[in-house]
Structure formats: C-alpha cells, structure tokens
Amino acid sequence: MIPGARLVLLGRQGAGKGTQCVRLSRHYVVPHISTGDMLRAAVREGTEFGRKAKDIMDSGDLVSDEIMVGIVDERLDRDDTRHRGYILDGFPRTVGQAELLAKITATDPLDLVIDLVVPTDVVLERLASRRVCTDCGANYSVDTPPKYGWVCDNCGGDVVQRADDTPEAIQKRLDLYERETAPLIAWYADRDLLAEVDGLGSAEEVTGRLVEAIDLRRRSGASPSS
Ligand code: ADP
C-alpha cells in the first residue's frame, strides 16, 4: 500500500462517511478533514464565529460557501495535507464549493470522489439511533453503545445525541442534500472522478469496497467506472 491519497467522500447524512473516513485515514495515513467536526470544534471553543455556526447547524442549514471555502483552503495548505493528501468529509456540499475546491487543488488535483450509497429509509433509522462523542467525534448508536455507560471508548468523552439529530433538522439536512449536494454526483462523474460504492453491510465490508475502488483508481489512473 502506497501512503497518501486525495479523496472526497460524498453521501447522505447517516451513510457512514464519518466512520469510513476514520478507517480510510488510518489505512492511507492521511488526515481526515471533516468540516462538520471543524465547525463543532469552533462551537465548543465558544468564539463569535462558533456561536453563529451553532445556530445555523442546529437548525440544519448550511454555513455559507465563502466561509467554508476559507476554512478548507487554510486546512489544505498545511504540511501534512500538502505532502500526503487528505480525505474530505462533508465538503464540498454545493456545486459552488466544488468549483472553488477545483481551483484550490489545481496543481494537485483530487484522485477520486466516492459516493457512498445508502437508501433513505436506512439512513433515517441510523440517524435516529446515532450517538456521538462530544470530544473526538467517534460514532456509536443505541444498538452499539460504548463499553461503559455513555463514555467514549477512545477518549473518555461524553457520548450524546447530536443537537442537529432532531427529526426536523434531519429532514431539512436530507432535503438540502438532495437539492445542493446530490448534483455534485453528476458534476464529478462528468469530470471522470466519481466512483459509487454500496454503503450497506458491516463497517469492515464497506471499508473493503472503498479500498478496492480507491486502489483501482490509483493503480490504473483510469476512470473507476470504466
Ligand atoms: P451531516 O452530514 O450529518 O449533516 P456534518 O457533521 O457533516 O453532518 O455537518 C453538520 C453541519 O455543519 C451541517 O448541517 C452544516 O450546517 C454544517 N456544515 C458542515 N460542512 C459544511 C459545508 N461544506 N458547507 C456548509 N455547511 C456545512
């Protein structure tokens, strides 16, 4: 396995992007960049920006493209990402963000964009039972809780239901996904950068499929769908 990759993971809320990105970032030894986690960290720090972001996130709306692109541009300019690459989770989320990302990465373009496909009825069930660590972002569910109470196995942080995992905010995020983010699938397919991967099954099975799609692309440099 050659370390390093420049990847984007797309997929509906609850498709398993967060879980799979953690696994892929260990496999390829690249940083996992989750814009949702970065925004939640700003909320915890209690900055003025964090307070504004909290209101937007809790209601299920999107933070503006301008702000998001600024945050991501700064993160991609650090040594680790410049040398080894990254896995982007939650970005881009609009065609505007994808266009700006293409400009930022013009000299070192993306290797592959993966659409992690999970049907809506399954994601609705997963989101209703999802619980997350407030410190490290690790994902659990009411069916697979941490070992001791609602305390994170990895870091000892509190494991809770996310403030935006209410039925109203979930519906709004899924609607916004269809309207703003789903068009990116065709956008990346047109640019020969897209692979679709089935997100159903165990976490290990899904990681296996993702690694296969990524390695195929890296070996051949060819279109993953060809
Ligand atoms: P989910 O995919 O379950 O909605 P995330 O953790 O990726 O969760 O994002 C949580 C929230 O953070 C989003 O609902 C949105 O308000 C904000 N956010 C994250 N990434 C972006 C982005 N690229 N553009 C705009 N808003 C974003």
Coordinates of C-alpha atoms and ligand atoms in Angstrom, one line a residue:
M1 CA 0.0 0.0 0.0
I2 CA 1.4 3.4 -1.0
P3 CA 0.5 6.0 1.6
G4 CA -1.1 9.2 0.5
A5 CA -4.3 10.0 -1.4
R6 CA -6.5 13.0 -2.2
L7 CA -10.1 11.9 -1.7
V8 CA -13.6 13.2 -1.2
L9 CA -16.4 11.2 0.3
L10 CA -20.0 12.1 -0.6
G11 CA -23.1 10.5 0.8
R12 CA -26.3 11.3 2.6
Q13 CA -26.3 12.1 6.3
G14 CA -26.1 8.7 8.1
A15 CA -24.5 7.0 5.1
G16 CA -21.4 6.2 7.3
K17 CA -19.0 8.8 5.9
G18 CA -17.6 9.7 9.3
T19 CA -17.0 6.1 10.3
Q20 CA -15.4 5.2 7.0
C21 CA -13.3 8.3 6.8
V22 CA -11.6 7.4 10.1
R23 CA -10.9 3.9 8.8
L24 CA -9.6 5.2 5.5
S25 CA -7.4 7.8 7.1
R26 CA -5.7 5.1 9.1
H27 CA -5.3 2.9 6.0
Y28 CA -3.9 5.5 3.7
V29 CA -2.1 7.5 6.5
V30 CA -3.8 10.8 5.6
P31 CA -5.6 13.3 7.7
H32 CA -9.4 13.1 7.9
I33 CA -10.8 16.5 7.3
S34 CA -14.4 16.8 8.5
T35 CA -15.9 20.2 8.1
G36 CA -18.7 19.2 10.5
D37 CA -16.1 18.3 13.2
M38 CA -14.2 21.6 12.5
L39 CA -17.4 23.6 12.9
R40 CA -18.4 21.7 16.1
A41 CA -14.8 22.4 17.5
A42 CA -15.4 26.1 16.8
V43 CA -18.8 25.9 18.6
R44 CA -17.1 24.3 21.7
E45 CA -14.4 27.0 21.7
G46 CA -17.3 29.5 22.0
T47 CA -15.8 32.0 19.6
E48 CA -18.2 34.5 18.0
F49 CA -18.0 32.5 14.8
G50 CA -18.8 29.4 16.8
R51 CA -21.9 30.9 18.2
K52 CA -23.2 31.9 14.8
A53 CA -22.3 28.5 13.3
K54 CA -24.1 26.7 16.2
D55 CA -27.5 28.4 15.3
I56 CA -27.0 27.5 11.6
M57 CA -26.1 23.9 12.3
D58 CA -28.7 23.2 14.9
S59 CA -31.4 24.3 12.5
G60 CA -30.0 22.0 9.8
D61 CA -29.0 24.9 7.4
L62 CA -25.7 25.2 5.6
V63 CA -22.9 27.6 6.5
S64 CA -22.1 30.0 3.6
D65 CA -19.8 28.7 0.8
E66 CA -17.5 31.7 1.4
I67 CA -16.8 30.8 5.0
M68 CA -16.5 27.1 4.3
V69 CA -14.0 27.5 1.4
G70 CA -11.9 29.8 3.6
I71 CA -11.7 27.2 6.4
V72 CA -10.9 24.3 4.0
D73 CA -8.4 26.3 2.0
E74 CA -6.4 27.1 5.2
R75 CA -6.5 23.4 6.3
L76 CA -5.4 22.1 2.9
D77 CA -2.4 24.5 3.0
R78 CA -0.8 22.7 6.0
D79 CA 2.3 20.5 5.6
D80 CA 0.6 17.2 6.3
T81 CA -2.1 17.7 3.6
R82 CA 0.3 19.1 1.1
H83 CA 2.7 16.2 1.4
R84 CA 0.4 13.2 2.0
G85 CA -3.1 14.3 0.9
Y86 CA -6.4 14.1 2.7
I87 CA -9.9 12.7 2.9
L88 CA -12.6 15.4 2.8
D89 CA -15.8 14.5 4.7
G90 CA -18.7 17.0 4.4
F91 CA -17.0 19.2 1.8
P92 CA -17.8 20.1 -0.9
R93 CA -21.5 20.2 -0.3
T94 CA -22.6 22.5 -3.1
V95 CA -21.5 23.0 -6.7
G96 CA -20.1 26.4 -5.7
Q97 CA -17.8 24.7 -3.1
A98 CA -16.8 22.1 -5.7
E99 CA -15.8 24.8 -8.2
L100 CA -13.7 26.6 -5.6
L101 CA -12.1 23.3 -4.4
A102 CA -11.1 22.6 -8.0
K103 CA -9.3 26.0 -8.1
I104 CA -7.6 25.4 -4.7
T105 CA -6.4 21.9 -5.8
A106 CA -5.5 22.9 -9.4
T107 CA -1.8 21.9 -9.0
D108 CA -2.5 18.7 -7.0
P109 CA -6.0 17.5 -8.2
L110 CA -8.2 15.0 -6.4
D111 CA -7.6 11.3 -7.1
L112 CA -11.2 10.2 -6.6
V113 CA -14.6 11.3 -5.3
I114 CA -16.7 8.5 -3.8
D115 CA -20.4 8.5 -3.4
L116 CA -21.3 6.2 -0.5
V117 CA -24.8 5.0 -1.4
V118 CA -27.3 4.1 1.3
P119 CA -31.1 4.2 0.8
T120 CA -33.1 6.9 2.7
D121 CA -35.1 4.5 4.9
V122 CA -31.8 3.1 6.2
V123 CA -30.2 6.5 6.9
L124 CA -33.3 7.7 8.8
E125 CA -33.1 4.7 11.1
R126 CA -29.3 5.2 11.6
L127 CA -29.7 8.9 12.4
A128 CA -32.5 8.3 14.9
S129 CA -30.2 5.9 16.9
R130 CA -26.9 7.7 16.3
R131 CA -24.9 8.9 19.3
V132 CA -21.5 10.7 19.1
C133 CA -18.6 11.6 21.3
T134 CA -18.5 15.3 22.0
D135 CA -14.7 15.3 22.3
C136 CA -13.4 13.1 19.4
G137 CA -16.5 12.7 17.3
A138 CA -16.5 8.9 17.4
N139 CA -19.8 7.4 16.3
Y140 CA -22.0 5.0 18.3
S141 CA -25.6 4.0 18.2
V142 CA -28.2 2.8 20.8
D143 CA -27.6 -0.7 19.4
T144 CA -23.7 -0.4 19.6
P145 CA -23.1 1.8 22.7
P146 CA -19.7 2.4 24.3
K147 CA -18.5 -0.4 26.7
Y148 CA -19.1 1.6 29.9
G149 CA -22.2 3.9 30.1
W150 CA -22.2 6.8 27.6
V151 CA -18.5 7.4 27.9
C152 CA -16.4 7.2 24.8
D153 CA -14.2 4.0 24.4
N154 CA -11.5 6.0 22.6
C155 CA -11.1 9.2 24.7
G156 CA -13.4 9.1 27.7
G157 CA -15.6 12.0 26.3
D158 CA -19.4 12.2 26.8
V159 CA -21.4 10.3 24.2
V160 CA -24.6 12.1 23.3
Q161 CA -27.2 12.6 20.6
R162 CA -26.2 15.5 18.3
A163 CA -28.2 18.7 18.7
D164 CA -29.0 18.5 14.9
D165 CA -30.2 14.9 15.0
T166 CA -33.8 16.1 15.8
P167 CA -36.5 14.9 13.3
E168 CA -36.9 18.4 11.9
A169 CA -33.2 19.1 11.4
I170 CA -32.6 15.7 9.9
Q171 CA -35.4 16.2 7.4
K172 CA -34.0 19.7 6.5
R173 CA -30.5 18.3 6.1
L174 CA -31.7 15.4 3.9
D175 CA -33.7 17.9 1.7
L176 CA -30.7 20.1 1.4
Y177 CA -28.6 17.1 0.5
E178 CA -30.9 16.3 -2.4
R179 CA -31.0 19.9 -3.6
E180 CA -27.5 21.1 -3.1
T181 CA -25.2 18.1 -2.8
A182 CA -26.7 15.3 -4.9
P183 CA -26.0 17.4 -8.1
L184 CA -22.3 17.0 -7.3
I185 CA -22.5 13.4 -8.2
A186 CA -23.2 14.2 -11.8
W187 CA -20.7 17.1 -11.6
Y188 CA -17.8 14.8 -10.6
A189 CA -19.0 12.0 -13.0
D190 CA -18.7 14.5 -15.9
R191 CA -15.1 15.1 -14.8
D192 CA -14.3 11.4 -14.6
L193 CA -13.6 11.5 -10.9
L194 CA -16.6 9.6 -9.5
A195 CA -16.9 6.0 -8.1
E196 CA -20.1 4.8 -6.5
V197 CA -19.8 2.4 -3.5
D198 CA -22.5 0.5 -1.7
G199 CA -22.6 1.6 1.9
L200 CA -24.8 -1.3 3.2
G201 CA -23.2 -4.1 5.3
S202 CA -20.7 -4.1 8.1
A203 CA -18.2 -1.3 8.6
E204 CA -15.4 -3.8 7.5
E205 CA -17.2 -4.8 4.4
V206 CA -17.8 -1.2 3.3
T207 CA -14.1 -0.3 4.0
G208 CA -13.1 -3.2 1.8
R209 CA -15.2 -1.9 -1.1
L210 CA -13.9 1.6 -0.6
V211 CA -10.2 0.5 -0.6
E212 CA -10.8 -1.6 -3.7
A213 CA -12.3 1.4 -5.6
I214 CA -9.5 3.7 -4.5
D215 CA -6.7 1.3 -5.2
L216 CA -8.2 0.5 -8.6
R217 CA -8.1 4.2 -9.4
R218 CA -4.6 4.7 -8.0
R219 CA -3.2 1.7 -9.9
S220 CA -4.6 2.4 -13.3
G221 CA -5.2 6.2 -13.1
A222 CA -8.2 5.2 -15.2
S223 CA -11.8 6.1 -14.7
P224 CA -13.3 4.0 -11.8
S225 CA -16.4 3.3 -13.8
S226 CA -14.6 2.2 -17.0
Ligands
ADP1 P1 -24.3 15.8 8.5 O1 -23.6 15.3 7.2 O2 -24.9 14.8 9.3 O3 -25.3 16.9 8.2 P2 -21.8 17.2 9.3 O4 -21.2 16.8 10.6 O5 -21.1 16.9 8.0 O6 -23.2 16.4 9.4 O7 -22.2 18.7 9.3 C1 -23.0 19.3 10.3 C2 -23.5 20.7 9.9 O8 -22.3 21.5 9.7 C3 -24.2 20.8 8.6 O9 -25.6 20.5 8.8 C4 -24.0 22.3 8.2 O10 -24.7 23.2 9.0 C5 -22.5 22.5 8.6 N1 -21.6 22.1 7.5 C6 -20.7 21.1 7.5 N2 -20.0 21.1 6.4 C7 -20.5 22.1 5.6 C8 -20.2 22.6 4.3 N3 -19.3 22.1 3.5 N4 -21.0 23.7 3.8 C9 -21.9 24.2 4.6 N5 -22.2 23.8 5.8 C10 -21.5 22.8 6.3

